[in-house]
XYZ file of C-alpha atoms in Angstrom:
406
model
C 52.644 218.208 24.481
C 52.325 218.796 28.010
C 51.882 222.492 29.498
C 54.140 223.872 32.109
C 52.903 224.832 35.107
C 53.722 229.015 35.954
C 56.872 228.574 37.910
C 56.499 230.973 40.893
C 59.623 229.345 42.202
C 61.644 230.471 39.477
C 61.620 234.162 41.123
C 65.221 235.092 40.689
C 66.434 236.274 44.243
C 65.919 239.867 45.120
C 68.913 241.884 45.576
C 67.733 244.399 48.474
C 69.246 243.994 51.562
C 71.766 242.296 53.495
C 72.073 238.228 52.897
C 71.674 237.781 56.953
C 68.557 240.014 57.210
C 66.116 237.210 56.709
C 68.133 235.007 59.395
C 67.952 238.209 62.310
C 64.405 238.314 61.460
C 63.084 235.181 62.230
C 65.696 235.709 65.524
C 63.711 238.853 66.524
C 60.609 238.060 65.235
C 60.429 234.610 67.531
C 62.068 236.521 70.658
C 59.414 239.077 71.189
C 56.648 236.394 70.910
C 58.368 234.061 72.927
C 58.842 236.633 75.398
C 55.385 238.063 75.583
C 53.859 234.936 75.462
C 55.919 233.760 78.313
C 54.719 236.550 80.515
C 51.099 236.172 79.500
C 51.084 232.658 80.387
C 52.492 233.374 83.594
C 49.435 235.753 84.204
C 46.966 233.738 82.787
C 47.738 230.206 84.527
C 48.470 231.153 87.788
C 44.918 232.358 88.864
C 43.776 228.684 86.806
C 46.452 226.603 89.337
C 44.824 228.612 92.694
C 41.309 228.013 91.727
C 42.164 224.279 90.596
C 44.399 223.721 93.952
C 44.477 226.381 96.541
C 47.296 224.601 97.853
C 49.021 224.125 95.102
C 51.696 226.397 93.608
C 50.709 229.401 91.448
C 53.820 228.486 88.793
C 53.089 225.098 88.125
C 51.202 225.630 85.065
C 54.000 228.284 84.023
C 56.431 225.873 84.690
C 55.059 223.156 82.604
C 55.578 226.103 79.442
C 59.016 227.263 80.358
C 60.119 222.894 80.127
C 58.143 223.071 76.500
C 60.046 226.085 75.922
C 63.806 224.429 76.774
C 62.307 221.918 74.682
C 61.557 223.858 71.591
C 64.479 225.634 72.050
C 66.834 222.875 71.650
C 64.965 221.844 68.729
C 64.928 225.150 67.622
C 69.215 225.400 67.898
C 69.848 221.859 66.729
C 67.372 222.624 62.803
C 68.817 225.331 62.501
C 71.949 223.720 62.186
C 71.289 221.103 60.077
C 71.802 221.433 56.282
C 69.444 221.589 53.268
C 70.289 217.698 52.516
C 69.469 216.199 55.957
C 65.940 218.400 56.234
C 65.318 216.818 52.516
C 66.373 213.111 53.924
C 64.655 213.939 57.280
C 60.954 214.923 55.960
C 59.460 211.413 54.361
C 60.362 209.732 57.899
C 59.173 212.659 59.786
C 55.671 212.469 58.026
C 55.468 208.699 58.526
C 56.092 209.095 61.896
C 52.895 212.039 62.324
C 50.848 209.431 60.361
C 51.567 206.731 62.975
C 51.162 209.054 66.111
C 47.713 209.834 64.345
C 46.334 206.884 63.953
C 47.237 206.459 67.289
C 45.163 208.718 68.282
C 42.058 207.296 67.500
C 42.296 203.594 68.785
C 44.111 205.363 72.117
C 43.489 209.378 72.386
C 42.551 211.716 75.229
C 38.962 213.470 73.909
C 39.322 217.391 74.893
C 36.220 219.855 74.513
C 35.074 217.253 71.859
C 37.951 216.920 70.197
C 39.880 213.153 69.939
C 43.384 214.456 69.202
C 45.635 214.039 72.169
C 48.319 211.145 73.575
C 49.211 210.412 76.784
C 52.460 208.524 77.295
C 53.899 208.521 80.693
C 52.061 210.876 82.025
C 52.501 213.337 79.480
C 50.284 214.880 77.117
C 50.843 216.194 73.841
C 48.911 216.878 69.787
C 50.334 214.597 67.076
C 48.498 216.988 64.567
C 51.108 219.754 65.757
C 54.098 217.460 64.721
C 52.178 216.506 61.656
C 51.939 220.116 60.580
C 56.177 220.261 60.218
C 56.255 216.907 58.532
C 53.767 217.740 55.879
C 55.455 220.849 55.268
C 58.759 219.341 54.727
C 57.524 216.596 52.380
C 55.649 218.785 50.143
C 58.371 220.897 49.998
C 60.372 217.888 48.548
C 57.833 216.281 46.618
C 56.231 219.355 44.701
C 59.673 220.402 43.852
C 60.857 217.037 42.437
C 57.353 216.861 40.775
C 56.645 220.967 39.897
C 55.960 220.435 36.278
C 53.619 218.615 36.384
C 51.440 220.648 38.322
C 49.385 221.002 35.244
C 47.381 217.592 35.858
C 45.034 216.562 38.083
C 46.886 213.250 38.485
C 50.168 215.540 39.362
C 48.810 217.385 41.923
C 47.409 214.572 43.720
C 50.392 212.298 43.540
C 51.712 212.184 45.333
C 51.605 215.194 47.704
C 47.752 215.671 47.273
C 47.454 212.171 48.827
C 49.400 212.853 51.209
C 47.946 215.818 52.538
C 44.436 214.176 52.090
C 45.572 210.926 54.424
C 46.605 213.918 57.210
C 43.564 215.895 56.765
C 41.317 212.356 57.397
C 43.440 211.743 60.311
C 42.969 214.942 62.075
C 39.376 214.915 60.262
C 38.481 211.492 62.023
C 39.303 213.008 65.663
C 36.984 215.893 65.229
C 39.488 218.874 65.251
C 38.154 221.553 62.700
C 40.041 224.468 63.949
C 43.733 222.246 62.918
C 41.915 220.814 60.200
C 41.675 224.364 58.730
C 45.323 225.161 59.395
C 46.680 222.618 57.932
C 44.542 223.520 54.799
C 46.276 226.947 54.582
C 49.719 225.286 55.059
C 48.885 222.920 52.142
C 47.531 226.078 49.933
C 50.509 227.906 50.888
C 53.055 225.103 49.106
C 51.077 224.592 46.395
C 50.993 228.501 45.687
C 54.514 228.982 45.996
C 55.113 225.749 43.796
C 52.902 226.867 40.857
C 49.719 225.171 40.708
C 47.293 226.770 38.460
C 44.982 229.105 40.025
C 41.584 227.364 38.814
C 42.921 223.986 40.993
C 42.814 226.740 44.112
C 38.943 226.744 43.033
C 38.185 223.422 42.952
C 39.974 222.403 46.574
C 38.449 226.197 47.762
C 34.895 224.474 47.175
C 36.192 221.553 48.635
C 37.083 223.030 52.150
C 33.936 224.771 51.936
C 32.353 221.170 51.632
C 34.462 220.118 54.414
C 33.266 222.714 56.818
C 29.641 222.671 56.434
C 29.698 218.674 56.771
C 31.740 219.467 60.036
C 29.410 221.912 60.863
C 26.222 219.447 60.449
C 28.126 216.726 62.380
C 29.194 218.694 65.243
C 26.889 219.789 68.406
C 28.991 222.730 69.303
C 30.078 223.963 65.869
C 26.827 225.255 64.361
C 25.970 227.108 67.394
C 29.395 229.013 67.415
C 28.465 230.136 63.659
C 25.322 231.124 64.837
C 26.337 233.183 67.974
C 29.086 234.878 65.172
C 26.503 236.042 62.915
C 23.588 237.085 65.614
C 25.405 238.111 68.757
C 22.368 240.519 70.001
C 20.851 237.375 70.458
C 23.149 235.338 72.694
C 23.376 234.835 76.678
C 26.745 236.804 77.523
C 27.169 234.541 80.696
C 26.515 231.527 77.992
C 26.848 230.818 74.311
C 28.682 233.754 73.884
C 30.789 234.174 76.476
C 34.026 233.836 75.448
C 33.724 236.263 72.531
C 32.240 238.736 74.146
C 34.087 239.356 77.305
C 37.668 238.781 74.222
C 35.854 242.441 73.356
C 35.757 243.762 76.711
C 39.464 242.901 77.616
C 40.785 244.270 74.123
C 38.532 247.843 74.806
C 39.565 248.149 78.484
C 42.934 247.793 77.876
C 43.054 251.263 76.046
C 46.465 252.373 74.558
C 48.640 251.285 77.253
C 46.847 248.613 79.209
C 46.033 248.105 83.041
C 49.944 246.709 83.673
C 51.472 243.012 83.701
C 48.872 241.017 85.693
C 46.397 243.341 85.826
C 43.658 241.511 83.785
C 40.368 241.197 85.108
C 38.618 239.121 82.802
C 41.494 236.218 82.733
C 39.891 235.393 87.049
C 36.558 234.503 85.526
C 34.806 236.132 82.532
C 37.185 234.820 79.948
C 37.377 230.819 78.995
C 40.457 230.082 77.677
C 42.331 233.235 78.736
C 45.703 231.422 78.714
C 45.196 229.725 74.968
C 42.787 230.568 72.519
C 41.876 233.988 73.807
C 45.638 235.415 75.071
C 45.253 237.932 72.401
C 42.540 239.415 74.626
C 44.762 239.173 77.448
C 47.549 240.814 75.896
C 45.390 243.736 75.085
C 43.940 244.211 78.569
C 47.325 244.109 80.136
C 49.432 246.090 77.801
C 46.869 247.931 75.578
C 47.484 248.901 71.454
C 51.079 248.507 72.366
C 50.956 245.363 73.222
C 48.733 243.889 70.268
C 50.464 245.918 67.935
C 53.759 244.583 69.101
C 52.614 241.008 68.329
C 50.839 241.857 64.911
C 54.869 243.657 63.984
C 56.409 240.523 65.481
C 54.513 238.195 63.372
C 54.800 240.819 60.209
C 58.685 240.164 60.626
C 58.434 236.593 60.266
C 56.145 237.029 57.432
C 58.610 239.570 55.481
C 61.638 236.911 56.599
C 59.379 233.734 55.123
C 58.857 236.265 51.788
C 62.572 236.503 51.439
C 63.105 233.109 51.601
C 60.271 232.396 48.991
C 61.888 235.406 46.786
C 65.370 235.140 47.308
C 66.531 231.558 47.524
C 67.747 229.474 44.514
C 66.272 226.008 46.328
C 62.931 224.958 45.370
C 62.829 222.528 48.226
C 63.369 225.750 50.440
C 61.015 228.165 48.788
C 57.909 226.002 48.925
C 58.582 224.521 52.302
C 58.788 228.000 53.339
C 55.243 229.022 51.672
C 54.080 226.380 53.760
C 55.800 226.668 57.121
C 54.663 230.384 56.554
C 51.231 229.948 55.889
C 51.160 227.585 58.789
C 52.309 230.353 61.428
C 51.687 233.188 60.217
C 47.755 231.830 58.853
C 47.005 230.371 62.222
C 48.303 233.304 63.923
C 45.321 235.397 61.976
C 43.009 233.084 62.564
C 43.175 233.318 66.116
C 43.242 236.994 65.921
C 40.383 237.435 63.661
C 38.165 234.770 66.100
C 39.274 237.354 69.374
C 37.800 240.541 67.811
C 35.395 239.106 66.098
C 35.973 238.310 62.582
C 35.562 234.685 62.954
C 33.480 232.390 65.098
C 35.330 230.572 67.669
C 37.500 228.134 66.874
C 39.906 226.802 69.109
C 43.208 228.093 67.599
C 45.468 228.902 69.405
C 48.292 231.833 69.172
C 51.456 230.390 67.745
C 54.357 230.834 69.782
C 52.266 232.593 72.878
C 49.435 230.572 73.499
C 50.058 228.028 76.506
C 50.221 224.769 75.457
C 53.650 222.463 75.257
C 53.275 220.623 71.941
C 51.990 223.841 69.971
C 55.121 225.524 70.831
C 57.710 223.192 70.687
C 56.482 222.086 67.121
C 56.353 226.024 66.325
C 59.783 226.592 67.346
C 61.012 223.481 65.667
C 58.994 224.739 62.648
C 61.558 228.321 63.590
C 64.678 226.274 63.475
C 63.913 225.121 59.835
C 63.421 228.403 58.657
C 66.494 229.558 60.369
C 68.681 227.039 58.793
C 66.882 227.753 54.838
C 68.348 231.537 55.452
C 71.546 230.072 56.754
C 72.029 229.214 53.132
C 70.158 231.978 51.757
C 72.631 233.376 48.878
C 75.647 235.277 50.475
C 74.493 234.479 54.082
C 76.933 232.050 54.499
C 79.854 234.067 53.429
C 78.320 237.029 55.884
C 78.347 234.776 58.980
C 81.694 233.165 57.802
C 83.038 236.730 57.837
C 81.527 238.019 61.115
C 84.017 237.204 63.663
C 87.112 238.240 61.123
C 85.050 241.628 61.630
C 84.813 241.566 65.315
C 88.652 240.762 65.793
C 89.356 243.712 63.219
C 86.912 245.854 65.465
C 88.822 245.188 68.956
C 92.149 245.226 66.911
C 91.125 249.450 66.005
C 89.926 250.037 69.277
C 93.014 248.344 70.973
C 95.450 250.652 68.678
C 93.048 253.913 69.139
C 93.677 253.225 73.014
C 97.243 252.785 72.625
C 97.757 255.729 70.556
């Protein structure tokens, strides 16, 4: 007789709070980063255009974010729109696709800081493994719920969204990017957790990734000397090996409580690598202090606690674990990239979801947004909340009309 696996999914949905609070805080959540990161990049690129192109115009850069953002945007509307049924029919093809654009990749990629995992196509550039994030998400949230029971088995947990995950991680393996690589191992954790795999499998594919990294580590030039500038910084060049993490320190402690103002930043002309990317979290803090950090960290909280509701609260399986893994996704990356800029973590080359500069990162992550946006359209009783919404507005205008009259 075959054991069950624990259920996690099986949480019946929490009664607290109203059915459209999930939906309103994604909304909010996404706005302030979108927002911030919008006027970050904007102060980060523009001194990167000059120094590229005197001649050339300050807002280019910034303008090549706000078309990603339109982008995203309408991505963003049009998934959260669709229903439960076409995201299930949508996510096999969607993975197939990230598998194609992939492989792609290797015979006929653009090689960035040692990385081989970008396309250019028309004279545009953008990451496959950013698109292949969403799709792997989507499919493990249909296959592990089709196939939750038997997440008991070795054989069940590989087949066949193990495999799948595996083929991605090769892909994105093959072109040298460890920083997605690890990502998209929190993303797969994150669906297998919510789905109910057995804690001692987390063990054996924990030693695994460990396996993963140090082989990385050993095959890499630039890797092992980023672990070792982590773990012995009194012994690094601050103009050199460890430039980038320590002047991340100096623009987080000059920044104080309130910051040196909206452009202000010092380190972003010339002591910072990566200002606009990797290391806006560093920027952010110069320019608008504890406030400003602390703004992002509650921004990103409010997804998290809108991605627990879903988890918690929705009847779907489908929903719950694509959820776990959209949520690890975002809101793991997001610490990751945190952790690296005050110190936590050697660098990696993660950047900030939703802030960071960079078109495919955030048009992906918005996408990503729209999915989540239409699970807690059908999040139980939202749908009879938004239904009821503009009865409620006309009955609002209808008292205020006769309070006038009378």
């Amino acid at each position: 007789m075959t054991a069950t696996a624990p259920r996690r999914t099986s949480t019946p949905p929490a009664p607290s709070g109203s059915p459209v609070t999930t939906y309103y805080l994604l909304v909010a959540g996404t706005a302030i980063l979108v927002l911030v990161g919008l006027a970050l990049v904007l102060s980060t690129t523009s001194n990167y255009a000059l120094r590229a192109d005197s001649g050339a115009s300050p807002y280019r850069l910034f303008i090549t974010q706000a078309v990603a953002l339109v982008i995203g945007m309408g991505g963003l509307v049009a998934g959260s729109h669709l229903s439960l049924t076409w995201w299930k029919r949508l996510a096999p093809w969607t993975l197939l696709a990230s598998y194609a654009l992939l492989a792609l990749v290797l015979v006929a990629g653009k090689s960035v800081n040692g990385n081989k995992n970008w396309l250019i196509i028309g004279g545009m550039s953008f990451q496959p493994s950013e698109f292949a994030k969403l799709g792997l998400a989507l499919f493990l949230g249909v296959t592990l719920a089709t196939f939750r029971r038997e997440l008991t088995t070795l054989k069940g947990i590989l087949i066949p969204g193990g495999v799948a995950a595996a083929l991605v991680l090769l892909l994105v393996l093959a072109g040298g990017d460890l920083g997605t690589a690890m990502v998209i191992c929190l993303l797969v954790g994150g669906a297998y957790w919510v789905a109910g795999m057995p804690l001692r499998y987390f063990l054996v594919l924990a030693a695994a990734g460990v396996g993963m990294v140090l082989y990385m580590l050993e095959k890499g030039t630039t890797r092992g000397s980023r672990i070792d500038v982590w773990l012995n910084p009194e012994n690094c060049d601050p103009q050199g090996s460890c430039m980038q993490a320590i002047h991340g320190l100096w623009a987080l402690a000059s920044g104080g409580l309130w910051g040196l103002g909206p452009g202000m930043s010092r380190e972003k002309w010339a002591g910072l690598p990566a200002a606009d990317n990797d290391f806006i979290f560093a920027v952010i803090g110069e320019e608008f202090g504890l406030i400003g950090t602390g703004l992002v960290l509650i921004a990103f909280g409010m997804i998290a606690v809108a991605i627990n509701r879903l988890v918690r609260r929705h009847r779907d399986p489908f929903v719950q674990i694509a959820s776990g893994a959209i949520g690890a996704w975002i809101v793991g990356q997001a610490l990751i990239n945190i952790a690296v800029v005050i110190g936590l973590l050697p660098v990696t080359g993660v950047p900030l979801p939703l802030v960071s500069s960079g078109g495919s990162s955030l048009i992906v992550s918005l996408a990503a947004i729209g999915v989540l946006l239409a699970f807690a359209r059908h999040e139980p009783g939202a749908q009879e909340a938004f239904a009821a919404r503009p009865s409620m507005i006309k009955r609002s205008i209808a008292i205020v009309s006769r309070g006038r009259r009378g």
